[in-house]
Short mmCIF file of C-alpha atoms and ligand atoms in Angstrom, two decimals:
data_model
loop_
_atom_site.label_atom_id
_atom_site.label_comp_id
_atom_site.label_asym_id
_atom_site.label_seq_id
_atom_site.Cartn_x
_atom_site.Cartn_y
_atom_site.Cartn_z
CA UNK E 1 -49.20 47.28 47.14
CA UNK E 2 -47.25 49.38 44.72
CA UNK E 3 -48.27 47.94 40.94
CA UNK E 4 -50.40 45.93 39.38
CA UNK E 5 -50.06 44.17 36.17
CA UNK E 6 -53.67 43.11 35.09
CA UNK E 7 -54.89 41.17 32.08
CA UNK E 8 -51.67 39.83 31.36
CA UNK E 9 -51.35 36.05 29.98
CA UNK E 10 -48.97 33.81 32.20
CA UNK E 11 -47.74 30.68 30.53
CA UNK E 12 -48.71 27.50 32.62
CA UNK E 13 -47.90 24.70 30.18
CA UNK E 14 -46.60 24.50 26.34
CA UNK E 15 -48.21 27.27 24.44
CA UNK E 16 -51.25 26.96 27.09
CA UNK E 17 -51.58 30.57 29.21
CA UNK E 18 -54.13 31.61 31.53
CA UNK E 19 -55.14 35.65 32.71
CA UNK E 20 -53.62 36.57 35.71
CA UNK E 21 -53.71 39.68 37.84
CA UNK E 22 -49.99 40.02 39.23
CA UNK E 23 -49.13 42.12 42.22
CA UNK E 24 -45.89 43.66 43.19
CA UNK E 25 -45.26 44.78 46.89
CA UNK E 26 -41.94 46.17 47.38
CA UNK E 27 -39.86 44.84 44.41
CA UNK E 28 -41.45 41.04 45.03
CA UNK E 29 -44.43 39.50 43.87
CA UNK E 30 -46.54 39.70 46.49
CA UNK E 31 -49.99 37.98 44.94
CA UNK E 32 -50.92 36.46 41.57
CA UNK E 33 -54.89 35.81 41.57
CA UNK E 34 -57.25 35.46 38.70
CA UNK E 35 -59.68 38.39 37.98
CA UNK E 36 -58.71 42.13 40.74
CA UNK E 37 -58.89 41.67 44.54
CA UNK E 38 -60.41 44.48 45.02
CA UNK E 39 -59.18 44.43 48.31
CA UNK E 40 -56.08 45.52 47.83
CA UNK E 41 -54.96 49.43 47.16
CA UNK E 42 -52.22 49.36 44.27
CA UNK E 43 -50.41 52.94 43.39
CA UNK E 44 -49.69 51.49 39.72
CA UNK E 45 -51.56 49.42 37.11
CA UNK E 46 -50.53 48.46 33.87
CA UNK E 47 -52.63 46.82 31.48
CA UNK E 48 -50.32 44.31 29.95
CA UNK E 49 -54.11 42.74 27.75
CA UNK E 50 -52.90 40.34 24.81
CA UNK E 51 -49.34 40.08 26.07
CA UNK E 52 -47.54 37.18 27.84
CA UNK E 53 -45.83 38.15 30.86
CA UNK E 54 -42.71 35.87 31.31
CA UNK E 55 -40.59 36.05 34.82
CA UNK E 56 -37.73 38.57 33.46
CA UNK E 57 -35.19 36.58 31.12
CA UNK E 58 -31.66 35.80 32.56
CA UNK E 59 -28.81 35.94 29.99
CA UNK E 60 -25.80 33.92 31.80
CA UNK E 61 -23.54 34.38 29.46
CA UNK E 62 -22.50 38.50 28.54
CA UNK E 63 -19.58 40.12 28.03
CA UNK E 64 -19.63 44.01 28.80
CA UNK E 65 -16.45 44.79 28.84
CA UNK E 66 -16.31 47.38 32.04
CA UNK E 67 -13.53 48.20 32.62
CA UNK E 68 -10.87 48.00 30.12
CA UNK E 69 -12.84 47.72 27.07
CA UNK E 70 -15.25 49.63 27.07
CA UNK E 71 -14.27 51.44 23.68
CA UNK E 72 -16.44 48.10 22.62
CA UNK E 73 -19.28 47.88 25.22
CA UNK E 74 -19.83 49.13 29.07
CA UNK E 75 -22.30 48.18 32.14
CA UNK E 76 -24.49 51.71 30.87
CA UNK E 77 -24.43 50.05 27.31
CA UNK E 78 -24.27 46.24 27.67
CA UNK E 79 -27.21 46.63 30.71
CA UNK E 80 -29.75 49.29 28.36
CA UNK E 81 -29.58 46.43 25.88
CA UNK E 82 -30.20 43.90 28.21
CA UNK E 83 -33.35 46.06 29.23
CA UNK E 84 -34.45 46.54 25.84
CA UNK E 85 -34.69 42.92 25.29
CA UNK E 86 -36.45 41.80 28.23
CA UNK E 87 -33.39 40.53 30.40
CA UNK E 88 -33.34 41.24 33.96
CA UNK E 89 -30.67 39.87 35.22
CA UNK E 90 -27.24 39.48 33.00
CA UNK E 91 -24.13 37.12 34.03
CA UNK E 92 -20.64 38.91 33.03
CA UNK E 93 -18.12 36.36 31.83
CA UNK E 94 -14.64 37.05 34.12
CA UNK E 95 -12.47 37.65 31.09
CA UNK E 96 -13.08 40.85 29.41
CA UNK E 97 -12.68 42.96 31.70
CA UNK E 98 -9.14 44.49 33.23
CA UNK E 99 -8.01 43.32 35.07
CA UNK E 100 -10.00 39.79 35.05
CA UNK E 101 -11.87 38.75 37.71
CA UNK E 102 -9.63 36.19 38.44
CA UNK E 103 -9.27 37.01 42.69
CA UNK E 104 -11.72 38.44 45.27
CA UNK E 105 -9.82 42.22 44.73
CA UNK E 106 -10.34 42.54 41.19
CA UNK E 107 -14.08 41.18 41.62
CA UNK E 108 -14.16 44.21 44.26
CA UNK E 109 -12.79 46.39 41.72
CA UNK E 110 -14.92 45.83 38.78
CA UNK E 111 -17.84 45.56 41.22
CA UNK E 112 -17.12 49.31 42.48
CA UNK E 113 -17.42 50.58 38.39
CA UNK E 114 -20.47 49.21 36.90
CA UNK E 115 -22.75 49.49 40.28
CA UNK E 116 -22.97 52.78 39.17
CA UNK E 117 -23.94 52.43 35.57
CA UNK E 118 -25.96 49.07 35.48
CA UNK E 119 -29.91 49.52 34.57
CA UNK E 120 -30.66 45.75 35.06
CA UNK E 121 -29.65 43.14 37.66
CA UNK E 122 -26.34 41.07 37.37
CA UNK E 123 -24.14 38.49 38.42
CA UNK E 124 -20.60 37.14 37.98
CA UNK E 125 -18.33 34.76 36.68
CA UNK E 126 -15.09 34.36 38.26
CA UNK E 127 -11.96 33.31 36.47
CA UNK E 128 -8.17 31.40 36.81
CA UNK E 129 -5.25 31.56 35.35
CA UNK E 130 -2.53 28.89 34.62
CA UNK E 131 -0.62 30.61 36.69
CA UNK E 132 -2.70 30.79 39.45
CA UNK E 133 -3.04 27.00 39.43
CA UNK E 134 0.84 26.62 39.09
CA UNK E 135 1.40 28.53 42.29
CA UNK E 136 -1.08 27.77 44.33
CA UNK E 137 -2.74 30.88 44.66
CA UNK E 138 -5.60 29.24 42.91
CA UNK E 139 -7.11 27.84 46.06
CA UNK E 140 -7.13 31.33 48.53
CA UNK E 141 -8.64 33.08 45.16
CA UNK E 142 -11.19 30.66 44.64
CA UNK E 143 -12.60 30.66 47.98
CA UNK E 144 -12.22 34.34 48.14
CA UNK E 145 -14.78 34.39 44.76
CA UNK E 146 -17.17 31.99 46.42
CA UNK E 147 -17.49 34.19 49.46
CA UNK E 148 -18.18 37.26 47.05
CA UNK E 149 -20.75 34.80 45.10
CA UNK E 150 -19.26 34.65 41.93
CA UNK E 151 -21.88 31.50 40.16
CA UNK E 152 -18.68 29.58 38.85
CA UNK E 153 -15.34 30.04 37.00
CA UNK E 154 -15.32 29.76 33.06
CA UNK E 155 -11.73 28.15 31.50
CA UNK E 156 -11.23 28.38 27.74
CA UNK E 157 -9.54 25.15 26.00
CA UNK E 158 -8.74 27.96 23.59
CA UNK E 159 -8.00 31.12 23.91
CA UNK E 160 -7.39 34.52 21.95
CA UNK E 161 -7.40 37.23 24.83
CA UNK E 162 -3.84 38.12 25.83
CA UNK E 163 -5.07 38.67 29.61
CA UNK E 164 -7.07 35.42 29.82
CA UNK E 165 -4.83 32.61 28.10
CA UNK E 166 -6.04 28.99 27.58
CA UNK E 167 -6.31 26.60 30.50
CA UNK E 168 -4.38 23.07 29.65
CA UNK E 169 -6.39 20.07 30.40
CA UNK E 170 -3.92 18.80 33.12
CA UNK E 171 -4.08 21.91 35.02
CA UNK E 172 -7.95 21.38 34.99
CA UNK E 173 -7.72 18.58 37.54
CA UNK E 174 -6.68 20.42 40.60
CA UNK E 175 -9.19 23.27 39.28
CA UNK E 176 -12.24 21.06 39.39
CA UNK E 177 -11.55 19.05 42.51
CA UNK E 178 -11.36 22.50 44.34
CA UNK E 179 -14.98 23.47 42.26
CA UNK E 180 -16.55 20.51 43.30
CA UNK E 181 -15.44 21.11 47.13
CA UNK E 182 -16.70 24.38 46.47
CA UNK E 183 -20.15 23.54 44.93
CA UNK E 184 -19.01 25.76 41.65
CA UNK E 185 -20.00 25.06 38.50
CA UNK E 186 -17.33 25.09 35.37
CA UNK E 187 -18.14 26.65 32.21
CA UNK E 188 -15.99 25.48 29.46
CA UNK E 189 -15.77 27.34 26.17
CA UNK E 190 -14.99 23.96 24.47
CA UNK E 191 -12.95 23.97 21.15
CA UNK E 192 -9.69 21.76 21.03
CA UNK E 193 -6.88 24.19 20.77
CA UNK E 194 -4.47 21.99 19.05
CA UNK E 195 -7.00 21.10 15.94
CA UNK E 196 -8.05 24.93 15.59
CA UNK E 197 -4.18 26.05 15.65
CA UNK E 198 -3.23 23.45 13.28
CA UNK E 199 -6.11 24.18 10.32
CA UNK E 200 -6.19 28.24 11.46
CA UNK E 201 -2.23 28.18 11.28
CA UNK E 202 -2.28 26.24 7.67
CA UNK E 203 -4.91 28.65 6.04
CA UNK E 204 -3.38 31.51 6.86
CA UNK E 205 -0.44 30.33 5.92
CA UNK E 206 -1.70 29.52 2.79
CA UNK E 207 -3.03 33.18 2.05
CA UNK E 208 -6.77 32.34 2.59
CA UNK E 209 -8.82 34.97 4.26
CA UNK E 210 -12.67 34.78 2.87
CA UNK E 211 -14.99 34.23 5.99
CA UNK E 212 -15.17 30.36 4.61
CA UNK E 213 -11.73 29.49 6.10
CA UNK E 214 -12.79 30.68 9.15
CA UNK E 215 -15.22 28.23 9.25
CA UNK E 216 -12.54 25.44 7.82
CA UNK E 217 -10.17 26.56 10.84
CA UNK E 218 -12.26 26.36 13.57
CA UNK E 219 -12.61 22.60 12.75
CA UNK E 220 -15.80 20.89 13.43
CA UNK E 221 -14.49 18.18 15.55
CA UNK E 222 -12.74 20.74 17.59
CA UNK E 223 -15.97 21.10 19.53
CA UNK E 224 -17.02 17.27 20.83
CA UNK E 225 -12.98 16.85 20.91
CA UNK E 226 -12.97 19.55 23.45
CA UNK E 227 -16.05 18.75 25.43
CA UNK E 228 -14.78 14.99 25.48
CA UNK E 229 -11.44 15.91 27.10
CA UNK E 230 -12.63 18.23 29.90
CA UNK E 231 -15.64 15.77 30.33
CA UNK E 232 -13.40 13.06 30.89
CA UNK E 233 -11.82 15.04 34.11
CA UNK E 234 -15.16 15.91 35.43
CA UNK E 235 -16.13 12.16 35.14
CA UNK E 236 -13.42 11.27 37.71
CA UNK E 237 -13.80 14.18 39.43
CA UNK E 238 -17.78 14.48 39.64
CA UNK E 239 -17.47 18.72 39.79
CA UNK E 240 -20.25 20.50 38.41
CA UNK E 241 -19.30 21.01 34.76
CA UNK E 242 -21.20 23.39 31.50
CA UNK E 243 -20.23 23.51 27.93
CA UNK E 244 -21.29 26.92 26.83
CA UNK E 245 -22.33 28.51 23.52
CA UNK E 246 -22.61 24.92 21.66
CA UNK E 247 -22.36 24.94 18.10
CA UNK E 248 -22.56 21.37 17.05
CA UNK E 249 -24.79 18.38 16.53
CA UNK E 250 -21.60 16.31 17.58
CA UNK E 251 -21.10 18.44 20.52
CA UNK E 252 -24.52 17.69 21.38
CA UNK E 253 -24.35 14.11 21.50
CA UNK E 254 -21.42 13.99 23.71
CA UNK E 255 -23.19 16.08 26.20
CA UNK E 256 -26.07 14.04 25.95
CA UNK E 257 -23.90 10.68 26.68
CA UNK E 258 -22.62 12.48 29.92
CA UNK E 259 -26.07 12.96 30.87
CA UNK E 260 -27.22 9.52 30.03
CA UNK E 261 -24.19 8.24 32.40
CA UNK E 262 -25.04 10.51 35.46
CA UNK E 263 -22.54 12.87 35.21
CA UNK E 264 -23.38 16.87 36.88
CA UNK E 265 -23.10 17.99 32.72
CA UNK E 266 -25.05 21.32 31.39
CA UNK E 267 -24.99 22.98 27.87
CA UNK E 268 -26.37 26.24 26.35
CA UNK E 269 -26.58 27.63 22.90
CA UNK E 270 -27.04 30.64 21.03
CA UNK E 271 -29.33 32.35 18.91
CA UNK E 272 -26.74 32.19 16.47
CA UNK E 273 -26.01 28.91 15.96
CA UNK E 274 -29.58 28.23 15.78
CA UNK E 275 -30.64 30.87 13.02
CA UNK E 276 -27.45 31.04 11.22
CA UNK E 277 -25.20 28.09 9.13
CA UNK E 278 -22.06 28.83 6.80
CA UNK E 279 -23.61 30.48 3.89
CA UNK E 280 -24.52 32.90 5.76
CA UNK E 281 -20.94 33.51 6.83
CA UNK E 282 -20.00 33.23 3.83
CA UNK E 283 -22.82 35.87 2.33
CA UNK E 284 -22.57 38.29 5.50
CA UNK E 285 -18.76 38.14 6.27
CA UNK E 286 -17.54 39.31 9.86
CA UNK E 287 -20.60 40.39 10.95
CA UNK E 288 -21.56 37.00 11.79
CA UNK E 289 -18.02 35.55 13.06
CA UNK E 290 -18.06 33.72 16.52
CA UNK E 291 -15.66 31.67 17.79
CA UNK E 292 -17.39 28.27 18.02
CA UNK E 293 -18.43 29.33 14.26
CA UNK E 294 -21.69 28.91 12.63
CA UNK E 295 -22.10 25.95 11.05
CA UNK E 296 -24.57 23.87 9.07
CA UNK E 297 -28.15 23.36 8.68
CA UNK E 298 -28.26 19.83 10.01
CA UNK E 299 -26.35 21.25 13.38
CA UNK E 300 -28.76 23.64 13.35
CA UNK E 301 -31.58 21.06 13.22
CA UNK E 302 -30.30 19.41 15.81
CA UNK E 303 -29.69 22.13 18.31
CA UNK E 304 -33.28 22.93 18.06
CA UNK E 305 -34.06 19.29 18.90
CA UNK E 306 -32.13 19.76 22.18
CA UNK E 307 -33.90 22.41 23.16
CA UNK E 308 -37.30 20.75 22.65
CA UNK E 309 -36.64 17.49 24.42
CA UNK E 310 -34.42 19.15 27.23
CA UNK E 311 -30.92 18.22 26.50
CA UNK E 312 -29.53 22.00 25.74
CA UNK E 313 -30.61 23.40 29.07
CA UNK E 314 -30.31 27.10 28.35
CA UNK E 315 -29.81 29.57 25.69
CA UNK E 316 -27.47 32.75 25.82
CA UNK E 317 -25.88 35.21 23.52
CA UNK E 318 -22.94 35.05 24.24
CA UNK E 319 -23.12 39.06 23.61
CA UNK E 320 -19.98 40.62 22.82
CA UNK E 321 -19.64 43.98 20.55
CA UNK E 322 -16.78 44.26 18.63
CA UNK E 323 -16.21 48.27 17.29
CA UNK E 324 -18.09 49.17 14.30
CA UNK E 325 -17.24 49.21 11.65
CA UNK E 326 -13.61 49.24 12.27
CA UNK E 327 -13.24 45.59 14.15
CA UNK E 328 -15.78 43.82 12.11
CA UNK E 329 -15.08 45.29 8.69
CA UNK E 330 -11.44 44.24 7.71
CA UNK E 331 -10.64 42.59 4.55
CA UNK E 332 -9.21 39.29 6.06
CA UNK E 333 -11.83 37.57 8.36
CA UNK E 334 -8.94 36.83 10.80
CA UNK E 335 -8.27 40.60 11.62
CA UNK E 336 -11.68 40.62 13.02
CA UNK E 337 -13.34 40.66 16.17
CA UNK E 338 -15.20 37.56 16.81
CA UNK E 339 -18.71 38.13 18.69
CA UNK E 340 -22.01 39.53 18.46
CA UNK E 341 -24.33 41.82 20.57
CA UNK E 342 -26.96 39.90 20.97
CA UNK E 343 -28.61 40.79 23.80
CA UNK E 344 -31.21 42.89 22.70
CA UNK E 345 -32.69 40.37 19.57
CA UNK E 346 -32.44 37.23 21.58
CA UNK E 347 -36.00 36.72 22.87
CA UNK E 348 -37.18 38.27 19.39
CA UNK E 349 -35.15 36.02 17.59
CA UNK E 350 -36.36 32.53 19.46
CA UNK E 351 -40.19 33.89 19.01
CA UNK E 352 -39.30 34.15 15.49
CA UNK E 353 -37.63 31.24 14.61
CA UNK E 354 -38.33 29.16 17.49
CA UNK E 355 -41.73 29.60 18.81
CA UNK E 356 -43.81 30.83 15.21
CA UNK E 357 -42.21 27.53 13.72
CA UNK E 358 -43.65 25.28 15.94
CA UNK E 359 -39.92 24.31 17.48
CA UNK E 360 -40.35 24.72 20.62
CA UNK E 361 -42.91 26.75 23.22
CA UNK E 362 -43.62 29.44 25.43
CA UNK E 363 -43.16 26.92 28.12
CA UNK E 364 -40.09 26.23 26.74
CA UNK E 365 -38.75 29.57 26.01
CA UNK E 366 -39.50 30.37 29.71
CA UNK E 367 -37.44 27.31 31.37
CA UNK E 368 -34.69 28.02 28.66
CA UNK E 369 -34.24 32.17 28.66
CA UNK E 370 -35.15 32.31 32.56
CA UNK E 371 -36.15 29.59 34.74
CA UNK E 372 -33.34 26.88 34.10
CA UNK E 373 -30.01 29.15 34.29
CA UNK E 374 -30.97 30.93 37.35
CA UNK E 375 -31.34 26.89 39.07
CA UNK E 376 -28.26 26.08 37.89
CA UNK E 377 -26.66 29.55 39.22
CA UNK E 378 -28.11 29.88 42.11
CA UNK E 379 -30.11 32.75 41.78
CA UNK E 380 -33.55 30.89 41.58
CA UNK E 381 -36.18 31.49 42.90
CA UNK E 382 -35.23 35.35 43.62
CA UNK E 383 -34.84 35.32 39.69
CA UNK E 384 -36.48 33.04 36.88
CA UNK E 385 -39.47 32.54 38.93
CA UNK E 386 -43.30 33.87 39.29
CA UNK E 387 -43.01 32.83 42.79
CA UNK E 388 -44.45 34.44 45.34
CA UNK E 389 -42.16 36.45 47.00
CA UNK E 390 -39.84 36.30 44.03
CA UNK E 391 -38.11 39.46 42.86
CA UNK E 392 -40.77 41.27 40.52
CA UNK E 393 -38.85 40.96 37.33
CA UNK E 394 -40.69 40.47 33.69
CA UNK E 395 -40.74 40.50 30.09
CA UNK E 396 -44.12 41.64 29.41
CA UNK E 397 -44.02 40.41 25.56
CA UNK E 398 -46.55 41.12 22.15
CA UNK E 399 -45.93 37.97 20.46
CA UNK E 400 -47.72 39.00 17.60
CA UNK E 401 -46.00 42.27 17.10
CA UNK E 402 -43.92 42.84 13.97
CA UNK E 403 -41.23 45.01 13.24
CA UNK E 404 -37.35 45.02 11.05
CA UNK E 405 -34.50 45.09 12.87
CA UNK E 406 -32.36 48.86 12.30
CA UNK E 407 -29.43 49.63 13.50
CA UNK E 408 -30.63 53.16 14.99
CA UNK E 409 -32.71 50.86 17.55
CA UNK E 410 -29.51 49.11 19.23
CA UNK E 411 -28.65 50.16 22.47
CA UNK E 412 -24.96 48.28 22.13
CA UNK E 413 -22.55 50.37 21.62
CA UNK E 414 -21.69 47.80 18.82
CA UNK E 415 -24.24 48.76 15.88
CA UNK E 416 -24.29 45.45 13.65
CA UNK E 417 -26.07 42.47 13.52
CA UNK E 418 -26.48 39.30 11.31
CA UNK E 419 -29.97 39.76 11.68
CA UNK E 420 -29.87 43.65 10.33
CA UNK E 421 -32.91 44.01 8.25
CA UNK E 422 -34.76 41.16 8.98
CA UNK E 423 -38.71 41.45 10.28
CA UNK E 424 -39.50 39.57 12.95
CA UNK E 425 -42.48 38.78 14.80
CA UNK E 426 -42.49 39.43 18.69
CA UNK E 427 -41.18 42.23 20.72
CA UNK E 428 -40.59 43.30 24.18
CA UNK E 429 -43.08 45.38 25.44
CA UNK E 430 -42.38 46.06 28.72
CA UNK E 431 -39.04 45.27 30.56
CA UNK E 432 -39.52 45.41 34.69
CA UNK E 433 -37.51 44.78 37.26
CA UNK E 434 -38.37 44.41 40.89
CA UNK E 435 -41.36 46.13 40.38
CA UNK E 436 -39.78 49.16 38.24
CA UNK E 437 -40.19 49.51 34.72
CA UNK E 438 -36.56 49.58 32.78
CA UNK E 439 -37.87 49.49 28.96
CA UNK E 440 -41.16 50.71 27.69
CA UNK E 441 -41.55 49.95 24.07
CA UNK E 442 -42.90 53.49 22.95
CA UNK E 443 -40.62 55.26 24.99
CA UNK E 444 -37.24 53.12 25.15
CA UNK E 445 -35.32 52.67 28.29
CA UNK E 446 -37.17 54.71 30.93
CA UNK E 447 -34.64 52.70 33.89
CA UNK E 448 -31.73 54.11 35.92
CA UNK E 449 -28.43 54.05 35.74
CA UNK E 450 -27.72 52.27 38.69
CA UNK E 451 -30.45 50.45 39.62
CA UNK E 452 -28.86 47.48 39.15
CA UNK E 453 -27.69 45.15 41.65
CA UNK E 454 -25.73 42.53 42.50
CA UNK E 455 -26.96 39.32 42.62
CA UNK E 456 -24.79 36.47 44.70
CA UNK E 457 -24.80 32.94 44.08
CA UNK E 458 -26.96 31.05 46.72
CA UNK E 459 -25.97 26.90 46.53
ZN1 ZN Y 501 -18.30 34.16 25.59
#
């Protein structure tokens, strides 16, 4: 076989591991046993002793920008960063990118770019317009982006991206019922855009601009508002539906009714929203402003309860790098760029403040950065698995290690962070996929430009 990984600790149950001997033949793991078979040749070991070796994260929810933006963030960029924080396999969100990937040519397109430049493994999210649904076209497109494997189309209930407007709930209905004949999933980036316009519109017309009335405009009940309304389609409907990048303890409880009533309902989160509340908007500025905003510590609280007893099934990062300093620096909070590349600090950030806090465990963390997005994608068990015969991707992880987060370190083109400074404990040690090692700790990202592939949708 060509590698070994030996010594390494493989999570079975809550923070309960066992030593494993893991071995790769031809990108896939082709044996797992306890102690060496010395029967089999290897042309590779590494001694991963002390470390946990989780099945390489999945990050479903990126945006790289390539092409058309990628004066903020490219595949080379967005994909080194995904490496450096043990994610294997990245999702790219339809909309940032120009054109969008809102038909099977564009998808061919943007597909022919970042081949070339990704160092990690990646999927898509496809996209529609109104318009698109007002002609028609939105049923040839659709299809056209299932055969290509796009994992599902993501609709905004608001919107602040010129080439990507809003999708109005009545337009939804004909979306999903083609979805659901389709077996796609709908990702919803859920804030009610007549409650945001009307507080956003009314501070700013006021003269406020401190990172607080940011928070004030992007009104709380904006969120479970949203996710009510599209919720209320898909319960007719019965499509596949996800609320991404939840911010809210509201929110939460409106997904967790849909689950308690049957209904096909998913939700991530964010490292954000579960590190971060209002003051710290308030004390960082734009650096930390994300449309669904921060909020407060009792959301907080109770987004970290939904992880632990299962109701948030995944977490994200929503990674998006605004230029810096010039997009995230100006004096009015609404001239700047809402997002955060977070790609790189995710798993750090849940060891950190999820795992060393007792919140939730390695078990967990493995289901919720890995295992449970690529189900609901369709990319499981070639990704989020320690399968046999599963593609040989891992985060080989020191969760004891500590270290500061510095800007110098970020591999996003976007240098900032709201957690710039901080020490945290737990690192990426090793970054591997199918069988190759993309990030080495003491030597960065030793991967190719690339490597990557494309990764299709299988349900
Ligand atoms: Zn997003």
């Amino acid at each position: 076989m060509d590698l070994r990984i030996v010594n390494g600790l493989i999570v079975t149950d809550g923070n309960v591991t066992r030593e494993a001997t893991i071995y790769v033949d031809n990108g896939k793991i082709g044996k797992i046993c306890d102690g060496l078979d010395r029967s089999i040749g290897v042309d590779e070991e590494i001694d991963a002793v002390g470390h946990i070796v989780f099945p390489g994260l999945v990050d479903p929810h990126v945006h790289f920008d390539d092409p058309g933006f990628t004066q903020r963030e490219d595949f080379e960029t967005g994909t080194k960063s995904a490496a450096a924080g043990g994610v294997t396999t990245v999702i790219d969100m339809p909309c940032t990118s120009i054109p969008p990937v809102i038909n099977g040519e564009n998808l061919d397109y943007k597909l022919s770019i970042i081949k070339e430049k990704a160092y990690v493994d990646f999927a898509f999210w496809g996209g529609i317009t109104p318009g698109q649904v007002e002609n028609g076209q939105y049923r040839k497109d659709l299809g056209d982006l299932k055969d290509r494997g796009i994992v599902g189309v993501k609709f905004y209930t608001i919107s602040g991206m010129e080439t990507y407007p809003r999708m109005p709930l009545p337009l939804m209905d004909a979306v999903f019922r083609q979805l659901k004949e389709l077996n796609l999933v709908c990702a919803i980036h859920a804030e009610d855009y007549y409650i945001v316009d009307f507080y956003s519109s009314y501070l700013q017309k006021i003269g406020r601009n401190d990172p607080f009335s940011w928070y004030e405009g992007r009104a709380y009940e904006a969120e479970p508002a949203a996710i009510w309304s599209v919720m209320g389609i898909t319960e007719k409907v019965g499509n596949k539906l996800h609320i991404v990048h939840l911010s809210s303890k509201e929110g939460l409880n409106v997904v967790r009714w849909a689950k308690e009533h049957g209904m096909d309902v998913t939700v991530e989160t964010c490292p954000q929203y579960l590190l971060f509340t209002v003051d710290d908007l308030v004390k960082k500025g734009a650096v930390l402003k994300t449309a669904p905003p921060v909020r407060q510590d009792e959301d907080k609280a109770a987004l970290w309860e939904g992880l632990s007893d299962g109701s948030i099934d995944f977490i994200s990062t929503d990674h998006a790098a605004g230029i810096y300093p010039e997009e995230k620096t100006k004096e009015s909070i609404w001239d700047n760029y809402a997002g955060i590349p977070g790609i790189q600090f995710s798993l750090s950030s849940i060891l950190t403040y999820g795992y060393q806090m007792g919140r939730i465990t390695l078990d967990d963390i493995q289901r919720l950065m890995s295992e449970n997005a690529a189900k609901r994608y369709g990319l499981y068990p070639q990704k989020g698995s320690l399968e046999i015969g599963a593609d040989a991707d891992f985060a080989i992880v020191d969760i004891n290690k500590e270290w500061t987060v510095t800007a110098h370190i970020m591999e996003s083109k976007g240098k900032y962070s709201p957690l710039m400074g901080e020490k945290m404990k737990g690192k990426v040690v090793k970054t591997i996929v199918r069988g190759e090692v993309v990030y080495d700790d003491e030597k960065g990202v030793t991967g190719r430009r690339g490597y990557g592939e494309f990764i299709k949708n299988k349900l």
